[in-house]
Short mmCIF file of C-alpha atoms and ligand atoms in Angstrom, two decimals:
data_model
loop_
_atom_site.label_atom_id
_atom_site.label_comp_id
_atom_site.label_asym_id
_atom_site.label_seq_id
_atom_site.Cartn_x
_atom_site.Cartn_y
_atom_site.Cartn_z
CA MET E 25 12.01 44.80 10.29
CA LYS E 26 11.58 44.60 6.65
CA PHE E 27 12.44 41.93 4.80
CA THR E 28 12.94 41.85 0.27
CA VAL E 29 13.52 38.85 -2.21
CA LYS E 30 16.83 39.43 -3.34
CA ASN E 31 18.23 36.79 -6.32
CA GLU E 32 21.97 37.66 -6.85
CA LYS E 33 24.41 35.75 -6.17
CA PRO E 34 26.06 35.19 -2.52
CA ALA E 35 29.37 36.45 -3.29
CA ALA E 36 28.01 39.36 -5.64
CA VAL E 37 25.64 40.86 -3.31
CA LYS E 38 26.46 44.14 -1.51
CA THR E 39 25.15 43.72 2.02
CA GLY E 40 26.36 43.89 5.55
CA CYS E 41 26.56 40.30 6.10
CA VAL E 42 25.70 37.14 4.03
CA VAL E 43 24.34 34.42 5.65
CA LEU E 44 24.96 30.53 4.74
CA ALA E 45 24.02 26.99 5.35
CA ILE E 46 26.74 24.72 6.54
CA PHE E 47 25.58 20.97 7.14
CA GLU E 48 28.14 18.48 8.97
CA LYS E 49 30.76 17.38 8.56
CA ARG E 50 32.27 20.11 6.77
CA LYS E 51 29.38 20.09 3.97
CA LEU E 52 28.63 23.20 2.10
CA SER E 53 25.38 24.30 1.04
CA ALA E 54 24.69 25.33 -2.53
CA ALA E 55 25.06 29.03 -1.88
CA ALA E 56 28.16 28.32 0.03
CA GLU E 57 29.83 26.23 -2.36
CA GLN E 58 29.48 29.27 -4.87
CA PHE E 59 30.66 31.84 -2.31
CA ASP E 60 33.81 29.41 -1.54
CA LYS E 61 34.65 29.45 -5.11
CA THR E 62 34.53 33.02 -5.83
CA THR E 63 36.66 34.41 -2.54
CA ARG E 64 39.02 31.26 -3.39
CA GLY E 65 38.73 28.40 -0.92
CA LEU E 66 37.77 30.60 1.89
CA LEU E 67 35.00 28.50 3.45
CA THR E 68 36.79 25.00 2.99
CA ASN E 69 39.85 26.76 4.49
CA LEU E 70 38.35 27.64 7.73
CA MET E 71 36.46 24.31 7.76
CA ARG E 72 39.94 22.61 7.30
CA ASN E 73 41.22 24.39 10.19
CA GLY E 74 38.87 23.43 12.33
CA ASP E 75 36.78 26.41 13.14
CA MET E 76 33.17 24.91 12.34
CA ASP E 77 32.12 21.44 10.98
CA GLY E 78 28.30 22.36 10.68
CA LYS E 79 26.88 20.67 13.78
CA SER E 80 23.29 22.12 14.53
CA GLY E 81 23.79 25.64 17.14
CA GLN E 82 27.44 26.35 15.84
CA THR E 83 27.59 29.78 14.01
CA LEU E 84 30.63 31.56 12.47
CA LEU E 85 30.99 35.42 11.76
CA ILE E 86 33.48 36.02 9.39
CA PRO E 87 34.80 39.75 8.98
CA ASP E 88 35.65 40.61 5.87
CA PRO E 89 35.32 38.14 3.33
CA ALA E 90 38.38 38.70 0.40
CA GLY E 91 36.98 38.43 -3.09
CA ALA E 92 33.33 38.76 -1.82
CA LYS E 93 31.31 41.80 -2.11
CA CYS E 94 29.89 41.74 1.67
CA ASP E 95 31.24 42.96 5.01
CA ARG E 96 30.91 39.42 6.86
CA VAL E 97 30.21 36.43 6.08
CA LEU E 98 28.28 34.48 9.04
CA LEU E 99 28.13 30.45 8.55
CA VAL E 100 25.26 28.49 10.33
CA GLY E 101 25.53 24.99 11.17
CA CYS E 102 23.06 23.22 10.13
CA GLY E 103 23.47 19.13 11.46
CA LYS E 104 23.27 16.15 9.04
CA ALA E 105 22.00 17.11 5.36
CA GLY E 106 19.59 14.95 5.06
CA GLU E 107 17.93 14.89 8.36
CA PHE E 108 17.33 18.74 8.24
CA SER E 109 13.87 18.98 10.00
CA ASP E 110 11.28 21.55 10.37
CA GLN E 111 12.48 22.48 13.63
CA ASP E 112 15.95 22.16 12.93
CA TYR E 113 15.00 25.02 10.60
CA ARG E 114 13.72 27.23 12.70
CA ALA E 115 16.08 27.11 15.23
CA ALA E 116 18.91 27.58 12.46
CA VAL E 117 16.72 30.89 11.26
CA ALA E 118 17.14 32.25 14.78
CA GLY E 119 20.45 31.24 15.65
CA ALA E 120 21.44 33.58 12.76
CA ALA E 121 19.00 36.57 13.62
CA GLY E 122 19.99 36.50 17.28
CA VAL E 123 24.14 36.91 15.64
CA LEU E 124 22.76 39.41 12.96
CA ASP E 125 21.45 41.79 15.19
CA ARG E 126 24.31 42.01 18.08
CA CYS E 127 26.85 41.95 15.07
CA GLY E 128 26.76 45.45 14.20
CA THR E 129 25.63 45.35 10.55
CA THR E 130 21.68 46.80 10.08
CA ASP E 131 21.02 44.65 6.87
CA ALA E 132 21.99 41.22 5.63
CA VAL E 133 20.92 38.52 3.11
CA SER E 134 20.24 35.62 3.72
CA TYR E 135 20.61 32.01 1.78
CA LEU E 136 19.30 30.11 4.67
CA ALA E 137 15.99 29.66 2.65
CA ASP E 138 17.44 28.22 -0.01
CA VAL E 139 18.87 24.65 1.59
CA ASP E 140 16.21 21.30 1.13
CA VAL E 141 14.37 21.27 4.44
CA GLY E 142 11.76 17.92 4.25
CA ASP E 143 9.88 18.69 0.93
CA HIS E 144 8.97 21.99 1.69
CA GLY E 145 8.84 24.64 -1.24
CA ALA E 146 9.86 28.39 -1.10
CA TYR E 147 6.84 29.88 0.01
CA TRP E 148 7.13 27.90 3.61
CA LYS E 149 11.07 28.48 4.07
CA VAL E 150 11.05 31.96 2.85
CA ARG E 151 7.34 32.55 5.39
CA GLN E 152 9.01 30.73 8.51
CA LEU E 153 12.30 32.82 7.89
CA VAL E 154 9.99 35.77 8.49
CA GLU E 155 8.05 34.73 11.15
CA VAL E 156 11.49 33.13 12.94
CA THR E 157 13.64 35.92 12.52
CA SER E 158 10.99 38.62 13.43
CA GLY E 159 10.30 36.61 16.57
CA ALA E 160 14.00 36.30 17.91
CA LEU E 161 14.38 39.72 17.68
CA TYR E 162 11.52 41.00 19.92
CA ILE E 163 13.17 42.09 23.40
CA PRO E 164 10.34 43.04 26.56
CA ASP E 165 11.99 46.11 27.68
CA ALA E 166 9.31 48.55 27.27
CA HIS E 167 9.29 49.07 31.26
CA LYS E 168 12.91 49.41 31.53
CA SER E 169 14.39 52.47 32.52
CA LYS E 170 17.58 51.64 30.71
CA ARG E 171 16.87 50.22 27.68
CA ASN E 172 19.69 47.58 26.33
CA ARG E 173 19.09 46.86 23.16
CA PRO E 174 21.83 46.22 20.28
CA ALA E 175 23.12 49.35 18.95
CA LYS E 176 22.97 49.21 15.48
CA PRO E 177 19.94 46.34 15.48
CA LEU E 178 19.18 44.16 11.93
CA ARG E 179 16.29 46.08 9.92
CA ARG E 180 16.55 44.83 6.94
CA MET E 181 17.04 41.21 5.27
CA GLY E 182 17.02 40.15 1.54
CA ILE E 183 16.20 36.49 1.52
CA ASN E 184 16.83 34.42 -1.54
CA ALA E 185 15.10 31.15 -2.23
CA GLY E 186 17.10 29.65 -4.78
CA GLY E 187 16.49 32.20 -8.02
CA ALA E 188 13.56 31.82 -9.65
CA LYS E 189 10.95 31.80 -6.78
CA THR E 190 10.18 35.48 -6.68
CA LYS E 191 6.36 35.11 -6.80
CA PRO E 192 6.03 32.67 -4.07
CA ALA E 193 8.79 34.23 -1.97
CA GLN E 194 6.96 37.80 -1.89
CA GLN E 195 3.74 36.46 -1.13
CA ALA E 196 5.87 34.51 1.78
CA ILE E 197 7.26 37.60 3.06
CA THR E 198 3.84 39.51 2.50
CA ASP E 199 1.93 36.54 4.83
CA GLY E 200 5.08 36.92 6.99
CA MET E 201 5.15 40.02 7.78
CA ALA E 202 1.52 40.05 8.58
CA ILE E 203 1.29 37.02 10.92
CA ALA E 204 4.77 38.49 12.48
CA ALA E 205 2.77 41.78 13.45
CA GLY E 206 -0.03 39.59 14.74
CA VAL E 207 2.37 37.19 16.94
CA GLU E 208 4.31 40.31 18.20
CA LEU E 209 1.23 42.24 19.29
CA ALA E 210 -0.21 38.83 21.30
CA ARG E 211 3.40 39.29 22.64
CA THR E 212 3.40 42.46 23.71
CA LEU E 213 -0.15 42.26 25.61
CA GLY E 214 0.99 39.39 26.94
CA ASP E 215 4.19 40.55 28.76
CA LEU E 216 2.00 43.30 29.89
CA PRO E 217 1.90 43.89 33.71
CA PRO E 218 -1.59 43.12 34.70
CA ASN E 219 -1.85 46.35 36.96
CA ILE E 220 -1.29 48.22 33.50
CA CYS E 221 -3.41 45.27 31.13
CA SER E 222 -6.46 45.57 32.55
CA PRO E 223 -10.09 44.35 30.89
CA ALA E 224 -10.54 48.17 30.21
CA TYR E 225 -7.10 48.28 28.39
CA LEU E 226 -7.64 45.24 26.13
CA ALA E 227 -10.76 47.05 25.55
CA SER E 228 -8.95 50.17 24.57
CA GLN E 229 -7.04 47.96 22.24
CA ALA E 230 -9.68 46.01 20.56
CA ARG E 231 -10.84 49.43 19.75
CA SER E 232 -7.52 51.27 18.76
CA LEU E 233 -7.84 48.12 15.67
CA GLY E 234 -10.92 49.44 14.85
CA ARG E 235 -9.82 52.79 14.48
CA ASP E 236 -6.59 51.62 12.13
CA TYR E 237 -8.31 48.92 10.13
CA PRO E 238 -11.41 50.42 7.83
CA LYS E 239 -12.40 46.77 7.62
CA ILE E 240 -12.43 46.07 11.59
CA ARG E 241 -15.23 46.95 13.92
CA THR E 242 -14.71 46.57 17.32
CA SER E 243 -17.86 47.27 20.72
CA VAL E 244 -17.24 46.42 23.73
CA MET E 245 -20.21 45.46 25.99
CA GLU E 246 -20.35 46.59 29.62
CA GLU E 247 -21.47 44.91 32.88
CA ALA E 248 -24.81 46.35 32.40
CA GLY E 249 -25.34 44.49 28.84
CA MET E 250 -23.97 41.30 30.20
CA ARG E 251 -26.45 41.27 33.38
CA LYS E 252 -29.67 41.92 30.26
CA LEU E 253 -28.19 38.88 28.69
CA GLY E 254 -28.18 36.97 31.55
CA MET E 255 -24.60 35.98 31.47
CA GLY E 256 -24.62 35.04 35.65
CA ALA E 257 -21.36 32.84 35.12
CA LEU E 258 -18.90 35.33 33.29
CA LEU E 259 -20.39 38.01 35.70
CA SER E 260 -19.31 35.90 38.52
CA VAL E 261 -15.87 36.12 38.12
CA SER E 262 -15.62 39.48 37.97
CA ARG E 263 -17.68 39.83 41.28
CA GLY E 264 -14.47 40.27 43.01
CA SER E 265 -12.70 42.73 41.63
CA ARG E 266 -12.34 46.78 40.95
CA GLN E 267 -12.24 45.90 36.90
CA PRO E 268 -15.66 45.81 35.77
CA ALA E 269 -15.58 42.79 33.18
CA LYS E 270 -15.82 43.90 29.55
CA LEU E 271 -16.95 41.63 26.69
CA ILE E 272 -15.14 43.01 23.66
CA SER E 273 -16.07 42.46 19.76
CA LEU E 274 -14.27 42.47 16.65
CA GLN E 275 -15.78 42.10 13.19
CA TYR E 276 -13.65 41.37 10.63
CA SER E 277 -15.57 41.63 7.45
CA GLY E 278 -13.06 40.98 4.61
CA GLY E 279 -16.08 38.45 2.99
CA LYS E 280 -19.30 38.65 1.56
CA ARG E 281 -21.59 40.30 3.27
CA GLY E 282 -23.43 36.85 3.68
CA ASP E 283 -20.61 34.74 4.10
CA LYS E 284 -20.75 32.96 7.84
CA PRO E 285 -17.54 33.81 9.89
CA VAL E 286 -15.03 31.93 11.61
CA VAL E 287 -15.55 33.39 15.15
CA LEU E 288 -12.73 33.37 17.88
CA VAL E 289 -13.43 33.44 21.62
CA GLY E 290 -10.31 34.18 24.02
CA LYS E 291 -10.13 33.84 27.67
CA GLY E 292 -9.26 37.20 28.80
CA VAL E 293 -8.74 37.26 32.45
CA THR E 294 -6.09 39.91 32.75
CA PHE E 295 -4.98 38.28 36.31
CA ASP E 296 -6.21 34.70 37.58
CA SER E 297 -5.59 35.05 41.55
CA GLY E 298 -7.67 32.11 41.73
CA GLY E 299 -10.60 34.07 43.85
CA ILE E 300 -11.59 32.26 47.13
CA SER E 301 -9.32 29.61 45.83
CA ILE E 302 -6.44 31.58 45.94
CA LYS E 303 -3.75 30.50 44.47
CA PRO E 304 -0.79 29.17 46.30
CA GLY E 305 2.31 32.19 45.74
CA ALA E 306 5.00 30.47 44.13
CA ALA E 307 5.05 31.59 40.18
CA MET E 308 1.49 33.67 41.20
CA ASP E 309 2.91 36.29 38.58
CA GLU E 310 2.41 34.05 35.64
CA MET E 311 -1.37 34.54 35.61
CA LYS E 312 -1.21 37.57 34.57
CA TYR E 313 -1.03 35.55 30.88
CA ASP E 314 -4.26 34.36 31.81
CA MET E 315 -5.01 36.79 28.83
CA CYS E 316 -3.28 35.31 26.24
CA GLY E 317 -6.00 33.41 24.16
CA ALA E 318 -7.55 37.61 24.16
CA ALA E 319 -3.98 37.94 23.10
CA SER E 320 -4.44 35.83 20.50
CA VAL E 321 -7.66 36.48 18.66
CA LEU E 322 -6.18 40.60 18.62
CA GLY E 323 -3.33 39.28 17.16
CA VAL E 324 -4.99 36.87 14.50
CA VAL E 325 -7.76 39.79 13.70
CA THR E 326 -5.04 42.03 13.00
CA ALA E 327 -3.21 39.37 10.53
CA CYS E 328 -6.20 39.49 8.96
CA ALA E 329 -7.00 42.95 8.14
CA GLU E 330 -3.15 43.13 7.22
CA LEU E 331 -3.59 40.99 4.82
CA LEU E 332 -6.85 41.66 3.83
CA LEU E 333 -8.24 37.87 3.34
CA PRO E 334 -11.31 37.66 2.04
CA ILE E 335 -13.29 36.10 4.52
CA ASN E 336 -15.56 37.30 7.73
CA VAL E 337 -13.52 36.93 10.99
CA VAL E 338 -15.39 37.48 14.41
CA GLY E 339 -13.52 37.54 17.61
CA ILE E 340 -15.05 37.89 20.92
CA ILE E 341 -13.15 38.57 23.95
CA PRO E 342 -14.93 37.72 27.55
CA THR E 343 -12.10 40.04 29.74
CA VAL E 344 -11.93 39.67 33.47
CA GLU E 345 -9.97 39.23 36.41
CA ASN E 346 -10.25 36.69 38.82
CA MET E 347 -9.55 38.42 42.55
CA PRO E 348 -10.86 37.35 46.56
CA ASP E 349 -12.59 39.88 48.26
CA GLY E 350 -15.84 39.98 50.05
CA ILE E 351 -18.95 39.40 47.32
CA ALA E 352 -16.22 37.56 45.61
CA SER E 353 -18.02 34.03 44.66
CA LYS E 354 -17.63 31.10 46.66
CA PRO E 355 -17.16 27.79 46.46
CA GLY E 356 -20.74 26.68 46.25
CA ASP E 357 -22.82 29.39 44.83
CA ILE E 358 -24.95 28.51 42.08
CA VAL E 359 -24.79 30.97 39.17
CA THR E 360 -27.44 30.89 35.91
CA SER E 361 -25.30 31.07 32.62
CA MET E 362 -26.42 32.80 29.57
CA SER E 363 -27.94 29.15 28.12
CA GLY E 364 -30.03 28.98 31.16
CA GLN E 365 -28.17 26.17 32.46
CA THR E 366 -27.05 26.52 36.00
CA ILE E 367 -23.21 25.89 37.46
CA GLU E 368 -21.85 24.89 41.00
CA ILE E 369 -18.94 26.75 41.39
CA LEU E 370 -16.95 24.16 43.32
CA ASN E 371 -13.54 25.90 43.04
CA THR E 372 -13.36 29.81 41.55
CA ASP E 373 -10.36 29.05 40.43
CA ALA E 374 -11.88 27.39 37.38
CA GLU E 375 -12.90 30.53 35.85
CA GLY E 376 -11.73 30.50 32.33
CA ARG E 377 -14.65 28.10 31.79
CA LEU E 378 -17.14 30.61 33.96
CA ILE E 379 -16.57 32.91 31.59
CA LEU E 380 -16.00 31.43 28.46
CA CYS E 381 -19.17 29.35 28.60
CA ASP E 382 -20.73 32.61 28.07
CA ALA E 383 -19.12 33.99 25.40
CA LEU E 384 -19.70 31.11 23.87
CA THR E 385 -23.29 31.15 23.60
CA TYR E 386 -22.92 34.89 22.90
CA ALA E 387 -21.24 33.21 19.44
CA GLU E 388 -24.72 31.71 18.02
CA LYS E 389 -25.75 35.46 17.65
CA PHE E 390 -23.15 35.83 14.72
CA ASP E 391 -24.59 32.90 12.79
CA PRO E 392 -20.35 30.87 12.70
CA GLU E 393 -19.14 28.42 10.42
CA VAL E 394 -17.07 27.31 13.20
CA VAL E 395 -16.40 29.01 16.11
CA ILE E 396 -12.36 27.90 17.98
CA ASP E 397 -11.90 29.68 21.49
CA ILE E 398 -8.04 29.93 22.68
CA ALA E 399 -7.72 29.47 26.27
CA THR E 400 -5.16 29.33 29.13
CA LEU E 401 -7.15 26.82 30.39
CA THR E 402 -5.97 24.67 32.82
CA GLY E 403 -2.55 23.36 34.12
CA ALA E 404 -2.89 20.00 33.74
CA VAL E 405 -2.79 20.40 30.02
CA ILE E 406 1.23 21.26 30.55
CA VAL E 407 0.97 18.03 32.57
CA ALA E 408 -0.08 16.12 30.12
CA LEU E 409 1.79 17.44 26.78
CA GLY E 410 4.22 19.91 27.76
CA SER E 411 5.24 22.99 26.08
CA HIS E 412 5.66 21.88 22.41
CA PRO E 413 1.73 21.54 21.24
CA ALA E 414 -1.67 23.06 22.23
CA GLY E 415 -4.31 20.56 24.01
CA LEU E 416 -7.13 20.61 20.85
CA LEU E 417 -10.60 19.17 21.66
CA GLY E 418 -13.79 19.67 19.80
CA ASN E 419 -17.12 18.30 18.45
CA HIS E 420 -16.54 18.22 14.43
CA LYS E 421 -13.93 15.91 12.98
CA PRO E 422 -13.07 17.90 10.12
CA LEU E 423 -12.42 21.59 12.18
CA ILE E 424 -9.88 18.86 13.95
CA HIS E 425 -8.45 17.70 11.18
CA ASP E 426 -8.09 21.34 9.60
CA LEU E 427 -6.33 22.80 12.56
CA LEU E 428 -4.32 19.81 13.26
CA LYS E 429 -3.19 20.18 9.40
CA ALA E 430 -2.27 24.07 10.15
CA GLY E 431 -0.94 23.49 12.98
CA LYS E 432 1.73 21.06 11.58
CA ASN E 433 2.75 23.30 8.51
CA SER E 434 2.74 26.96 10.69
CA GLY E 435 5.39 25.17 13.36
CA ASP E 436 2.78 26.29 15.63
CA ARG E 437 1.24 22.41 16.53
CA CYS E 438 -1.86 21.76 18.23
CA TRP E 439 -2.50 17.40 19.38
CA GLU E 440 -5.97 15.82 19.99
CA LEU E 441 -7.28 14.74 23.48
CA PRO E 442 -10.24 12.50 23.50
CA LEU E 443 -13.67 14.77 24.30
CA TRP E 444 -15.47 11.20 24.82
CA ASP E 445 -19.17 11.45 26.53
CA ASP E 446 -17.37 8.80 29.35
CA TYR E 447 -15.99 11.79 30.98
CA GLN E 448 -19.13 14.02 31.20
CA GLU E 449 -20.33 12.33 34.58
CA GLN E 450 -17.27 13.92 36.36
CA LEU E 451 -19.27 17.41 36.03
CA ASP E 452 -22.30 16.01 37.96
CA SER E 453 -23.41 18.18 40.52
CA ASN E 454 -26.02 16.82 43.42
CA PHE E 455 -27.26 20.91 43.35
CA ALA E 456 -27.12 22.15 40.04
CA ASP E 457 -27.25 21.27 36.21
CA MET E 458 -23.24 21.10 36.30
CA ALA E 459 -20.35 21.94 38.39
CA ASN E 460 -17.70 24.15 37.19
CA ILE E 461 -14.80 21.09 38.15
CA GLY E 462 -13.84 17.95 36.99
CA GLY E 463 -12.52 16.19 40.26
CA LYS E 464 -9.54 13.88 39.87
CA GLY E 465 -8.23 13.17 36.65
CA ALA E 466 -8.07 14.00 33.01
CA GLY E 467 -8.66 18.18 33.99
CA THR E 468 -8.22 19.13 30.35
CA ILE E 469 -10.53 16.97 28.99
CA THR E 470 -13.15 17.94 31.84
CA ALA E 471 -13.20 21.39 31.54
CA ALA E 472 -13.74 20.81 27.60
CA CYS E 473 -16.65 18.85 28.77
CA PHE E 474 -17.75 21.50 30.34
CA LEU E 475 -17.10 23.99 27.34
CA SER E 476 -18.77 21.29 25.18
CA ARG E 477 -22.33 21.86 26.67
CA PHE E 478 -22.53 25.52 25.46
CA THR E 479 -21.38 24.45 21.73
CA ARG E 480 -24.17 22.42 20.62
CA LYS E 481 -25.32 24.57 18.57
CA PHE E 482 -22.19 24.96 16.11
CA HIS E 483 -18.67 23.29 14.75
CA TRP E 484 -16.43 24.03 17.54
CA ALA E 485 -12.95 23.29 18.55
CA HIS E 486 -10.70 24.26 22.10
CA LEU E 487 -7.48 24.90 21.87
CA ASP E 488 -5.66 24.90 25.84
CA ILE E 489 -3.11 26.93 25.36
CA ALA E 490 -1.99 26.85 29.13
CA GLY E 491 1.41 24.94 28.21
CA VAL E 492 2.68 27.35 24.82
CA ALA E 493 1.57 30.52 25.32
CA TRP E 494 4.41 31.85 27.56
CA LYS E 495 7.62 30.06 28.34
CA SER E 496 8.60 30.23 32.40
CA GLY E 497 12.08 30.60 33.89
CA LYS E 498 14.88 32.81 32.94
CA GLU E 499 13.42 33.31 29.34
CA LYS E 500 10.21 33.81 30.57
CA GLY E 501 7.89 35.66 28.39
CA ALA E 502 5.28 34.97 25.94
CA THR E 503 5.08 33.35 22.96
CA GLY E 504 2.67 34.75 20.51
CA ARG E 505 1.09 31.35 20.00
CA PRO E 506 -1.21 29.86 18.55
CA VAL E 507 -1.66 33.23 16.48
CA SER E 508 0.46 31.67 13.78
CA LEU E 509 -1.40 28.10 13.38
CA LEU E 510 -5.05 30.62 13.39
CA VAL E 511 -3.63 32.56 10.42
CA GLN E 512 -2.34 29.26 8.55
CA TYR E 513 -6.03 28.01 9.58
CA ILE E 514 -8.00 30.88 8.25
CA ILE E 515 -5.52 31.64 5.21
N1 LIG L 608 -5.13 29.79 34.38
C1 LIG L 608 -5.46 28.76 35.24
C2 LIG L 608 -5.24 27.90 34.24
C3 LIG L 608 -3.32 27.52 34.36
C4 LIG L 608 -2.68 27.01 35.60
C5 LIG L 608 -2.38 28.09 33.25
C6 LIG L 608 -1.32 27.20 35.31
C7 LIG L 608 -1.35 27.80 33.17
C8 LIG L 608 -0.29 27.63 34.45
C9 LIG L 608 -6.65 28.41 34.74
O1 LIG L 608 -8.07 29.11 35.84
C10 LIG L 608 -7.24 27.57 36.66
O2 LIG L 608 -6.76 27.67 37.53
N2 LIG L 608 -7.13 25.76 36.44
C11 LIG L 608 -7.16 25.60 37.22
C12 LIG L 608 -8.55 24.71 37.42
C13 LIG L 608 -8.70 23.62 38.26
C14 LIG L 608 -8.99 24.20 39.64
C15 LIG L 608 -9.68 22.64 38.16
C16 LIG L 608 -6.25 24.43 37.09
O3 LIG L 608 -5.48 24.14 36.10
O4 LIG L 608 -5.75 24.31 38.23
MN1 LIG L 609 -7.94 29.55 37.52
ZN1 LIG L 610 -7.54 31.11 34.78
#
């Protein structure tokens, strides 16, 4: 998809489709009002006839509007004018994109960014429009033998953000397109089947980013290297798999030589069967998404490189497959992590923290400004927060504050849970320094408590994305979250 700034009046612009906002009840947005005047009341007449009254979710496509230069006009219901929230705006933009993609036009000009959304400026509205529109056009049909694509899909969109705002609108398009590309990469990888998307496949993807972008350097450590570093926790997870573990590092050098990097650590379990503590069969296919943290790291690093952001970013991806086998880890096994701390594995399905703890210790060598790990870590976060925000925990107030703010701004939200010392005793083990599970209650917090024992040397935050990284049911598919949140934080 290509986006440009378009400042022409709605009835004067030559395009396949003009997109206009309508509020309840039959209230025209400023651009719709202009369009209505030039077309001698076309829109007011339609509304008087009851074709549409502006309720949110409504769309109405009108062919060949007399008096205007466009081939079609698409009216988008936006609800009550004074109550148009960030979420409503995103829903209206997504609804419009769906209709446009199937109505036979390849180009459109949208005036949706010209309406008031809270107190957001043109930059925010245009960037959201670009991100949401791009996201709405994603179809995961790479493995369908017959692709069911629109004959004439939407390819170009002009955006009007109310005239004189050309500069911020232009920047918003640049940023939005880079973020959309990062989100799309994360979704594409997430949706791949686990027989294709293996640890080796993620490594090859990371290497290809290193080839595509001069400012990205990729290196991949094999199991022998990890053994040398003493990564006994990470290696214990991949023991049961025929697929060897990989430890991927991507260094994006957009900043000065000595600038401390933002380090992102992404959980890359390409399939989580649970191991010997095997999961029940229902919906087990969804455990192919257990690498969405890793995918988001690849997406964020891509967006940073697209935008040439003046900052250093390091992506670390521990990637493994968690499988049962004759030599797989067993409940009761004790392993030694790279930090020297020993871990009693009471449940082989709590594998994410085992690979992350060694990757977090490894992160020390990059002398980080902050470390953020991103992981589909616990089912418990879905119980606590559902699928709206990611769970956020960490050891540094300012970092938590910045992530909450970036989440709110990007629409890709997170919510803090308490990382109190009170929970730490749930990890006590009679035989090792700690157990890998915290027993009943507060599963997301005890998982973060476990990680906190490996992050004492730096500012750290943890995003538990098990609830937000993909959708289940009819709409099953990866979401690309939290790429947008993290790029916003880095910007
Ligand atoms: N990958 C899962 C977390 C998960 C579960 C994500 C369901 C999305 C949906 C993780 O490795 C896991 O299995 N966690 C266990 C931890 C438990 C054994 C302490 C869980 O959440 O059940
Ligand atoms: Mn698991
Ligand atoms: Zn897992």
